[in-house]
Structure formats: structure tokens, C-alpha cells
mmCIF file of N, CA and C in Angstrom:
data_model
loop_
_atom_site.group_PDB
_atom_site.id
_atom_site.type_symbol
_atom_site.label_atom_id
_atom_site.label_comp_id
_atom_site.label_asym_id
_atom_site.label_seq_id
_atom_site.Cartn_x
_atom_site.Cartn_y
_atom_site.Cartn_z
ATOM 1 N N PRO A 1453 -28.397 -38.002 -19.700
ATOM 2 C CA PRO A 1453 -29.053 -37.777 -18.413
ATOM 3 C C PRO A 1453 -28.620 -36.484 -17.727
ATOM 4 N N LYS A 1454 -27.479 -35.943 -18.124
ATOM 5 C CA LYS A 1454 -27.017 -34.693 -17.512
ATOM 6 C C LYS A 1454 -27.336 -33.474 -18.382
ATOM 7 N N ALA A 1455 -28.042 -33.705 -19.451
ATOM 8 C CA ALA A 1455 -28.362 -32.604 -20.368
ATOM 9 C C ALA A 1455 -29.271 -31.597 -19.684
ATOM 10 N N LYS A 1456 -29.084 -30.341 -20.031
ATOM 11 C CA LYS A 1456 -29.939 -29.274 -19.535
ATOM 12 C C LYS A 1456 -30.714 -28.703 -20.713
ATOM 13 N N LEU A 1457 -31.946 -28.366 -20.439
ATOM 14 C CA LEU A 1457 -32.782 -27.736 -21.449
ATOM 15 C C LEU A 1457 -32.762 -26.237 -21.210
ATOM 16 N N VAL A 1458 -32.458 -25.481 -22.259
ATOM 17 C CA VAL A 1458 -32.486 -24.022 -22.180
ATOM 18 C C VAL A 1458 -33.590 -23.544 -23.113
ATOM 19 N N PHE A 1459 -34.479 -22.737 -22.568
ATOM 20 C CA PHE A 1459 -35.556 -22.150 -23.363
ATOM 21 C C PHE A 1459 -35.287 -20.662 -23.499
ATOM 22 N N ALA A 1460 -35.280 -20.181 -24.719
ATOM 23 C CA ALA A 1460 -35.107 -18.749 -24.975
ATOM 24 C C ALA A 1460 -36.455 -18.168 -25.375
ATOM 25 N N THR A 1461 -36.827 -17.101 -24.691
ATOM 26 C CA THR A 1461 -38.084 -16.439 -25.035
ATOM 27 C C THR A 1461 -37.965 -15.766 -26.398
ATOM 28 N N SER A 1462 -39.115 -15.612 -27.044
ATOM 29 C CA SER A 1462 -39.151 -14.924 -28.336
ATOM 30 C C SER A 1462 -38.891 -13.438 -28.132
ATOM 31 N N THR A 1463 -38.195 -12.853 -29.075
ATOM 32 C CA THR A 1463 -37.781 -11.459 -28.956
ATOM 33 C C THR A 1463 -38.851 -10.508 -29.471
ATOM 34 N N ARG A 1464 -38.731 -9.263 -29.030
ATOM 35 C CA ARG A 1464 -39.679 -8.224 -29.431
ATOM 36 C C ARG A 1464 -39.492 -7.870 -30.901
ATOM 37 N N VAL A 1465 -40.460 -7.182 -31.436
ATOM 38 C CA VAL A 1465 -40.395 -6.655 -32.796
ATOM 39 C C VAL A 1465 -40.596 -5.145 -32.719
ATOM 40 N N ILE A 1466 -40.270 -4.453 -33.785
ATOM 41 C CA ILE A 1466 -40.484 -3.011 -33.851
ATOM 42 C C ILE A 1466 -41.745 -2.783 -34.681
ATOM 43 N N GLU A 1467 -42.875 -2.744 -34.009
ATOM 44 C CA GLU A 1467 -44.173 -2.678 -34.683
ATOM 45 C C GLU A 1467 -44.331 -1.449 -35.564
ATOM 46 N N GLU A 1468 -43.720 -0.334 -35.177
ATOM 47 C CA GLU A 1468 -43.876 0.914 -35.934
ATOM 48 C C GLU A 1468 -43.347 0.789 -37.364
ATOM 49 N N LYS A 1469 -42.473 -0.171 -37.627
ATOM 50 C CA LYS A 1469 -41.894 -0.337 -38.962
ATOM 51 C C LYS A 1469 -42.710 -1.273 -39.845
ATOM 52 N N TYR A 1470 -43.753 -1.877 -39.293
ATOM 53 C CA TYR A 1470 -44.565 -2.817 -40.059
ATOM 54 C C TYR A 1470 -45.519 -2.111 -40.996
ATOM 55 N N GLY A 1471 -45.809 -2.788 -42.077
ATOM 56 C CA GLY A 1471 -46.876 -2.345 -42.956
ATOM 57 C C GLY A 1471 -48.206 -2.800 -42.377
ATOM 58 N N PRO A 1472 -49.307 -2.391 -42.991
ATOM 59 C CA PRO A 1472 -50.637 -2.690 -42.429
ATOM 60 C C PRO A 1472 -51.006 -4.172 -42.453
ATOM 61 N N ASN A 1473 -50.340 -4.980 -43.254
ATOM 62 C CA ASN A 1473 -50.705 -6.391 -43.371
ATOM 63 C C ASN A 1473 -49.873 -7.324 -42.508
ATOM 64 N N PHE A 1474 -48.916 -6.790 -41.771
ATOM 65 C CA PHE A 1474 -48.099 -7.669 -40.946
ATOM 66 C C PHE A 1474 -48.850 -7.992 -39.669
ATOM 67 N N LYS A 1475 -48.799 -9.234 -39.242
ATOM 68 C CA LYS A 1475 -49.661 -9.688 -38.144
ATOM 69 C C LYS A 1475 -48.901 -10.164 -36.896
ATOM 70 N N ARG A 1476 -47.670 -9.754 -36.705
ATOM 71 C CA ARG A 1476 -46.935 -10.172 -35.507
ATOM 72 C C ARG A 1476 -46.786 -8.965 -34.585
ATOM 73 N N TYR A 1477 -47.340 -9.078 -33.395
ATOM 74 C CA TYR A 1477 -47.349 -7.959 -32.463
ATOM 75 C C TYR A 1477 -46.699 -8.355 -31.145
ATOM 76 N N ASN A 1478 -46.132 -7.379 -30.465
ATOM 77 C CA ASN A 1478 -45.476 -7.650 -29.191
ATOM 78 C C ASN A 1478 -46.438 -8.221 -28.158
ATOM 79 N N LYS A 1479 -47.690 -7.800 -28.172
ATOM 80 C CA LYS A 1479 -48.658 -8.355 -27.213
ATOM 81 C C LYS A 1479 -48.833 -9.859 -27.428
ATOM 82 N N ASP A 1480 -48.786 -10.314 -28.675
ATOM 83 C CA ASP A 1480 -48.892 -11.744 -28.972
ATOM 84 C C ASP A 1480 -47.622 -12.486 -28.562
ATOM 85 N N ILE A 1481 -46.498 -11.863 -28.823
ATOM 86 C CA ILE A 1481 -45.216 -12.458 -28.424
ATOM 87 C C ILE A 1481 -45.157 -12.578 -26.903
ATOM 88 N N ASP A 1482 -45.590 -11.539 -26.200
ATOM 89 C CA ASP A 1482 -45.603 -11.581 -24.732
ATOM 90 C C ASP A 1482 -46.516 -12.691 -24.229
ATOM 91 N N GLU A 1483 -47.652 -12.864 -24.859
ATOM 92 C CA GLU A 1483 -48.582 -13.923 -24.446
ATOM 93 C C GLU A 1483 -47.991 -15.309 -24.717
ATOM 94 N N TYR A 1484 -47.379 -15.489 -25.873
ATOM 95 C CA TYR A 1484 -46.705 -16.750 -26.187
ATOM 96 C C TYR A 1484 -45.646 -17.051 -25.123
ATOM 97 N N ASN A 1485 -44.819 -16.057 -24.819
ATOM 98 C CA ASN A 1485 -43.769 -16.261 -23.814
ATOM 99 C C ASN A 1485 -44.368 -16.576 -22.451
ATOM 100 N N ARG A 1486 -45.434 -15.881 -22.088
ATOM 101 C CA ARG A 1486 -46.073 -16.127 -20.788
ATOM 102 C C ARG A 1486 -46.564 -17.574 -20.688
ATOM 103 N N ILE A 1487 -47.219 -18.053 -21.728
ATOM 104 C CA ILE A 1487 -47.735 -19.420 -21.738
ATOM 105 C C ILE A 1487 -46.585 -20.431 -21.695
ATOM 106 N N ALA A 1488 -45.543 -20.183 -22.470
ATOM 107 C CA ALA A 1488 -44.396 -21.092 -22.478
ATOM 108 C C ALA A 1488 -43.725 -21.146 -21.108
ATOM 109 N N LEU A 1489 -43.533 -19.989 -20.497
ATOM 110 C CA LEU A 1489 -42.898 -19.946 -19.175
ATOM 111 C C LEU A 1489 -43.776 -20.617 -18.127
ATOM 112 N N GLU A 1490 -45.061 -20.449 -18.241
ATOM 113 C CA GLU A 1490 -45.988 -21.125 -17.319
ATOM 114 C C GLU A 1490 -45.854 -22.644 -17.457
ATOM 115 N N ALA A 1491 -45.773 -23.121 -18.687
ATOM 116 C CA ALA A 1491 -45.640 -24.558 -18.929
ATOM 117 C C ALA A 1491 -44.319 -25.108 -18.387
ATOM 118 N N LEU A 1492 -43.301 -24.269 -18.323
ATOM 119 C CA LEU A 1492 -41.968 -24.715 -17.895
ATOM 120 C C LEU A 1492 -41.684 -24.461 -16.418
ATOM 121 N N LYS A 1493 -42.612 -23.847 -15.701
ATOM 122 C CA LYS A 1493 -42.321 -23.371 -14.349
ATOM 123 C C LYS A 1493 -41.948 -24.468 -13.364
ATOM 124 N N ASP A 1494 -42.457 -25.655 -13.494
ATOM 125 C CA ASP A 1494 -42.135 -26.732 -12.555
ATOM 126 C C ASP A 1494 -41.086 -27.693 -13.107
ATOM 127 N N THR A 1495 -40.313 -27.211 -14.052
ATOM 128 C CA THR A 1495 -39.247 -28.035 -14.634
ATOM 129 C C THR A 1495 -37.892 -27.423 -14.265
ATOM 130 N N ASP A 1496 -36.852 -28.114 -14.617
ATOM 131 C CA ASP A 1496 -35.499 -27.606 -14.384
ATOM 132 C C ASP A 1496 -34.973 -26.829 -15.583
ATOM 133 N N THR A 1497 -35.854 -26.434 -16.468
ATOM 134 C CA THR A 1497 -35.454 -25.720 -17.675
ATOM 135 C C THR A 1497 -34.828 -24.376 -17.311
ATOM 136 N N VAL A 1498 -33.708 -24.090 -17.934
ATOM 137 C CA VAL A 1498 -33.048 -22.797 -17.772
ATOM 138 C C VAL A 1498 -33.715 -21.822 -18.742
ATOM 139 N N ILE A 1499 -34.058 -20.648 -18.254
ATOM 140 C CA ILE A 1499 -34.714 -19.652 -19.094
ATOM 141 C C ILE A 1499 -33.715 -18.577 -19.494
ATOM 142 N N ASN A 1500 -33.586 -18.363 -20.791
ATOM 143 C CA ASN A 1500 -32.794 -17.259 -21.318
ATOM 144 C C ASN A 1500 -33.805 -16.235 -21.835
ATOM 145 N N ASP A 1501 -34.027 -15.190 -21.065
ATOM 146 C CA ASP A 1501 -35.073 -14.222 -21.396
ATOM 147 C C ASP A 1501 -34.583 -13.218 -22.438
ATOM 148 N N LEU A 1502 -34.563 -13.680 -23.688
ATOM 149 C CA LEU A 1502 -34.143 -12.811 -24.787
ATOM 150 C C LEU A 1502 -35.146 -11.701 -25.044
ATOM 151 N N ASN A 1503 -36.403 -11.922 -24.691
ATOM 152 C CA ASN A 1503 -37.401 -10.875 -24.872
ATOM 153 C C ASN A 1503 -37.058 -9.672 -24.004
ATOM 154 N N ALA A 1504 -36.833 -9.901 -22.734
ATOM 155 C CA ALA A 1504 -36.471 -8.795 -21.836
ATOM 156 C C ALA A 1504 -35.159 -8.161 -22.283
ATOM 157 N N PHE A 1505 -34.230 -8.979 -22.716
ATOM 158 C CA PHE A 1505 -32.936 -8.471 -23.171
ATOM 159 C C PHE A 1505 -33.086 -7.550 -24.374
ATOM 160 N N THR A 1506 -33.895 -7.940 -25.348
ATOM 161 C CA THR A 1506 -34.025 -7.123 -26.556
ATOM 162 C C THR A 1506 -34.801 -5.843 -26.307
ATOM 163 N N LYS A 1507 -35.607 -5.791 -25.255
ATOM 164 C CA LYS A 1507 -36.316 -4.548 -24.925
ATOM 165 C C LYS A 1507 -35.331 -3.440 -24.581
ATOM 166 N N GLY A 1508 -34.125 -3.805 -24.157
ATOM 167 C CA GLY A 1508 -33.114 -2.816 -23.819
ATOM 168 C C GLY A 1508 -32.179 -2.469 -24.965
ATOM 169 N N LEU A 1509 -32.351 -3.118 -26.113
ATOM 170 C CA LEU A 1509 -31.461 -2.850 -27.244
ATOM 171 C C LEU A 1509 -32.003 -1.705 -28.093
ATOM 172 N N PRO A 1510 -31.111 -0.864 -28.609
ATOM 173 C CA PRO A 1510 -31.573 0.227 -29.475
ATOM 174 C C PRO A 1510 -32.105 -0.296 -30.808
ATOM 175 N N ASP A 1511 -33.028 0.430 -31.390
ATOM 176 C CA ASP A 1511 -33.625 0.023 -32.669
ATOM 177 C C ASP A 1511 -32.586 -0.143 -33.767
ATOM 178 N N GLU A 1512 -31.488 0.614 -33.707
ATOM 179 C CA GLU A 1512 -30.482 0.503 -34.774
ATOM 180 C C GLU A 1512 -29.735 -0.839 -34.749
ATOM 181 N N TYR A 1513 -29.951 -1.656 -33.714
ATOM 182 C CA TYR A 1513 -29.384 -3.008 -33.691
ATOM 183 C C TYR A 1513 -30.160 -3.948 -34.609
ATOM 184 N N TYR A 1514 -31.359 -3.519 -35.012
ATOM 185 C CA TYR A 1514 -32.212 -4.349 -35.871
ATOM 186 C C TYR A 1514 -31.892 -4.076 -37.335
ATOM 187 N N SER A 1515 -31.834 -5.147 -38.124
ATOM 188 C CA SER A 1515 -31.644 -5.000 -39.563
ATOM 189 C C SER A 1515 -32.981 -4.722 -40.264
ATOM 190 N N ASP A 1516 -34.048 -5.081 -39.633
ATOM 191 C CA ASP A 1516 -35.401 -4.760 -40.085
ATOM 192 C C ASP A 1516 -36.284 -4.784 -38.843
ATOM 193 N N MET A 1517 -37.561 -4.924 -39.007
ATOM 194 C CA MET A 1517 -38.445 -4.837 -37.842
ATOM 195 C C MET A 1517 -38.392 -6.049 -36.925
ATOM 196 N N THR A 1518 -37.818 -7.159 -37.372
ATOM 197 C CA THR A 1518 -37.824 -8.370 -36.546
ATOM 198 C C THR A 1518 -36.457 -8.999 -36.305
ATOM 199 N N HIS A 1519 -35.454 -8.644 -37.086
ATOM 200 C CA HIS A 1519 -34.175 -9.358 -37.030
ATOM 201 C C HIS A 1519 -33.030 -8.473 -36.537
ATOM 202 N N LEU A 1520 -32.135 -9.092 -35.783
ATOM 203 C CA LEU A 1520 -30.969 -8.396 -35.224
ATOM 204 C C LEU A 1520 -29.716 -8.813 -35.993
ATOM 205 N N TYR A 1521 -29.732 -8.630 -37.304
ATOM 206 C CA TYR A 1521 -28.631 -9.076 -38.149
ATOM 207 C C TYR A 1521 -27.599 -7.990 -38.436
ATOM 208 N N THR A 1522 -27.623 -6.917 -37.692
ATOM 209 C CA THR A 1522 -26.559 -5.924 -37.801
ATOM 210 C C THR A 1522 -25.381 -6.428 -36.974
ATOM 211 N N PRO A 1523 -24.172 -5.922 -37.205
ATOM 212 C CA PRO A 1523 -23.044 -6.376 -36.376
ATOM 213 C C PRO A 1523 -23.292 -6.173 -34.875
ATOM 214 N N ASP A 1524 -23.806 -5.020 -34.480
ATOM 215 C CA ASP A 1524 -24.055 -4.780 -33.057
ATOM 216 C C ASP A 1524 -25.178 -5.674 -32.523
ATOM 217 N N GLY A 1525 -26.218 -5.853 -33.298
ATOM 218 C CA GLY A 1525 -27.320 -6.718 -32.885
ATOM 219 C C GLY A 1525 -26.881 -8.163 -32.758
ATOM 220 N N THR A 1526 -26.122 -8.626 -33.736
ATOM 221 C CA THR A 1526 -25.601 -9.990 -33.702
ATOM 222 C C THR A 1526 -24.690 -10.188 -32.499
ATOM 223 N N ASN A 1527 -23.786 -9.253 -32.288
ATOM 224 C CA ASN A 1527 -22.880 -9.367 -31.139
ATOM 225 C C ASN A 1527 -23.654 -9.445 -29.831
ATOM 226 N N ALA A 1528 -24.651 -8.591 -29.677
ATOM 227 C CA ALA A 1528 -25.434 -8.573 -28.441
ATOM 228 C C ALA A 1528 -26.145 -9.904 -28.220
ATOM 229 N N MET A 1529 -26.811 -10.398 -29.247
ATOM 230 C CA MET A 1529 -27.566 -11.645 -29.104
ATOM 231 C C MET A 1529 -26.651 -12.845 -28.889
ATOM 232 N N VAL A 1530 -25.595 -12.946 -29.679
ATOM 233 C CA VAL A 1530 -24.681 -14.076 -29.529
ATOM 234 C C VAL A 1530 -24.076 -14.078 -28.127
ATOM 235 N N ASN A 1531 -23.681 -12.929 -27.642
ATOM 236 C CA ASN A 1531 -23.066 -12.877 -26.315
ATOM 237 C C ASN A 1531 -24.062 -13.182 -25.206
ATOM 238 N N LYS A 1532 -25.324 -12.812 -25.373
ATOM 239 C CA LYS A 1532 -26.348 -13.166 -24.383
ATOM 240 C C LYS A 1532 -26.541 -14.677 -24.347
ATOM 241 N N VAL A 1533 -26.587 -15.303 -25.507
ATOM 242 C CA VAL A 1533 -26.733 -16.762 -25.573
ATOM 243 C C VAL A 1533 -25.501 -17.441 -24.987
ATOM 244 N N LEU A 1534 -24.310 -16.955 -25.359
ATOM 245 C CA LEU A 1534 -23.085 -17.536 -24.819
ATOM 246 C C LEU A 1534 -22.989 -17.396 -23.302
ATOM 247 N N ASP A 1535 -23.441 -16.273 -22.765
ATOM 248 C CA ASP A 1535 -23.421 -16.076 -21.311
ATOM 249 C C ASP A 1535 -24.183 -17.189 -20.598
ATOM 250 N N VAL A 1536 -25.372 -17.494 -21.090
ATOM 251 C CA VAL A 1536 -26.188 -18.517 -20.450
ATOM 252 C C VAL A 1536 -25.565 -19.898 -20.629
ATOM 253 N N ILE A 1537 -25.138 -20.214 -21.825
ATOM 254 C CA ILE A 1537 -24.556 -21.532 -22.086
ATOM 255 C C ILE A 1537 -23.284 -21.728 -21.262
ATOM 256 N N CYS A 1538 -22.395 -20.746 -21.285
ATOM 257 C CA CYS A 1538 -21.143 -20.866 -20.522
ATOM 258 C C CYS A 1538 -21.429 -20.997 -19.030
ATOM 259 N N SER A 1539 -22.361 -20.215 -18.531
ATOM 260 C CA SER A 1539 -22.718 -20.275 -17.119
ATOM 261 C C SER A 1539 -23.246 -21.659 -16.743
ATOM 262 N N GLU A 1540 -24.134 -22.184 -17.556
ATOM 263 C CA GLU A 1540 -24.736 -23.486 -17.256
ATOM 264 C C GLU A 1540 -23.733 -24.631 -17.360
ATOM 265 N N LEU A 1541 -22.762 -24.493 -18.233
ATOM 266 C CA LEU A 1541 -21.751 -25.549 -18.393
ATOM 267 C C LEU A 1541 -20.545 -25.344 -17.486
ATOM 268 N N GLY A 1542 -20.523 -24.219 -16.769
ATOM 269 C CA GLY A 1542 -19.405 -23.949 -15.877
ATOM 270 C C GLY A 1542 -18.148 -23.527 -16.617
ATOM 271 N N PHE A 1543 -18.317 -22.990 -17.815
ATOM 272 C CA PHE A 1543 -17.183 -22.528 -18.615
ATOM 273 C C PHE A 1543 -16.913 -21.056 -18.346
ATOM 274 N N GLU A 1544 -15.669 -20.671 -18.593
ATOM 275 C CA GLU A 1544 -15.349 -19.252 -18.547
ATOM 276 C C GLU A 1544 -16.115 -18.555 -19.662
ATOM 277 N N LYS A 1545 -16.557 -17.338 -19.386
ATOM 278 C CA LYS A 1545 -17.333 -16.593 -20.373
ATOM 279 C C LYS A 1545 -16.538 -16.419 -21.666
ATOM 280 N N ILE A 1546 -17.209 -16.653 -22.767
ATOM 281 C CA ILE A 1546 -16.640 -16.459 -24.101
ATOM 282 C C ILE A 1546 -17.230 -15.171 -24.656
ATOM 283 N N HIS A 1547 -16.397 -14.350 -25.279
ATOM 284 C CA HIS A 1547 -16.909 -13.119 -25.895
ATOM 285 C C HIS A 1547 -16.816 -13.247 -27.409
ATOM 286 N N TYR A 1548 -17.930 -12.971 -28.068
ATOM 287 C CA TYR A 1548 -18.004 -13.006 -29.521
ATOM 288 C C TYR A 1548 -18.021 -11.584 -30.054
ATOM 289 N N ASP A 1549 -17.254 -11.348 -31.107
ATOM 290 C CA ASP A 1549 -17.287 -10.065 -31.807
ATOM 291 C C ASP A 1549 -17.244 -10.349 -33.301
ATOM 292 N N SER A 1550 -18.266 -9.910 -34.010
ATOM 293 C CA SER A 1550 -18.355 -10.193 -35.442
ATOM 294 C C SER A 1550 -17.183 -9.617 -36.222
ATOM 295 N N LYS A 1551 -16.496 -8.625 -35.667
ATOM 296 C CA LYS A 1551 -15.331 -8.056 -36.355
ATOM 297 C C LYS A 1551 -14.190 -9.061 -36.452
ATOM 298 N N ASP A 1552 -14.234 -10.094 -35.628
ATOM 299 C CA ASP A 1552 -13.202 -11.129 -35.654
ATOM 300 C C ASP A 1552 -13.375 -12.092 -36.827
ATOM 301 N N TYR A 1553 -14.489 -11.959 -37.537
ATOM 302 C CA TYR A 1553 -14.793 -12.854 -38.650
ATOM 303 C C TYR A 1553 -14.963 -12.014 -39.907
ATOM 304 N N HIS A 1554 -14.210 -12.341 -40.949
ATOM 305 C CA HIS A 1554 -14.288 -11.580 -42.179
ATOM 306 C C HIS A 1554 -15.559 -11.972 -42.929
ATOM 307 N N THR A 1555 -16.352 -10.971 -43.233
ATOM 308 C CA THR A 1555 -17.551 -11.198 -44.018
ATOM 309 C C THR A 1555 -17.966 -9.883 -44.668
ATOM 310 N N ASP A 1556 -18.573 -9.973 -45.813
ATOM 311 C CA ASP A 1556 -19.074 -8.777 -46.483
ATOM 312 C C ASP A 1556 -20.510 -8.461 -46.087
ATOM 313 N N THR A 1557 -21.123 -9.384 -45.385
ATOM 314 C CA THR A 1557 -22.497 -9.185 -44.936
ATOM 315 C C THR A 1557 -22.567 -9.412 -43.439
ATOM 316 N N PRO A 1558 -23.534 -8.791 -42.757
ATOM 317 C CA PRO A 1558 -23.674 -9.032 -41.309
ATOM 318 C C PRO A 1558 -23.899 -10.495 -41.006
ATOM 319 N N ILE A 1559 -23.400 -10.940 -39.898
ATOM 320 C CA ILE A 1559 -23.558 -12.328 -39.479
ATOM 321 C C ILE A 1559 -24.870 -12.464 -38.739
ATOM 322 N N GLY A 1560 -25.694 -13.408 -39.113
ATOM 323 C CA GLY A 1560 -26.955 -13.650 -38.432
ATOM 324 C C GLY A 1560 -26.853 -14.851 -37.522
ATOM 325 N N LEU A 1561 -27.816 -14.964 -36.653
ATOM 326 C CA LEU A 1561 -27.868 -16.116 -35.745
ATOM 327 C C LEU A 1561 -28.446 -17.298 -36.461
#
């Protein structure tokens, strides 16, 4: 009964890197997010606007046109999610850094 629902908006893509057959566009993502937010407007759902957040991230944070699986991209996304979760639970902010975890490949969400 005390559970909180957190909705994260879908993140942007880098359309310029797509081939001609790829069909996911930022205008569609924005429309999906708009409809979802409209549906949630009269609820107590916490919104984590990852779409707005990723608009401020440099392209080099992306491992490809849609994923943030680089160390910097992963760190940014994980910390944005942790900020919202910690805030909602009343916890002290936790900071994640992928360098703290040994891996030969980037850590994905």
C-alpha cells in the first residue's frame, strides 16, 4: 500500500546514425511520452524524465544510435535513476561509477 510507481520516459535516439530502414524516430518517441504522461497526470506516479535528461547528453555517451552502454552513458543513466529512487525513498543519494566494477565490456542498464 505504500508502494510508489515511477514512470521513466523513453529516451531519445540519434536519428542521423540510422540506416534508411530503421523506423524509430524522436517525433514518435515524443508522442509516446506525451500520451503516457497525459494518462498519468491525475495519478501519484513519479515521473523520471529520462527523455529530457538524454537530450543534454553528448552523442559520445551512446554506444550506438539508441543505447547508452558506454561507461559515461551508463554512469549518467544509472545516476539519474538512482537520484529519483533515493529521493522518493528518502535515502541519501547514492553515486554509481562503472569504474568501481571490473569488467572488460561496458556495463549496460
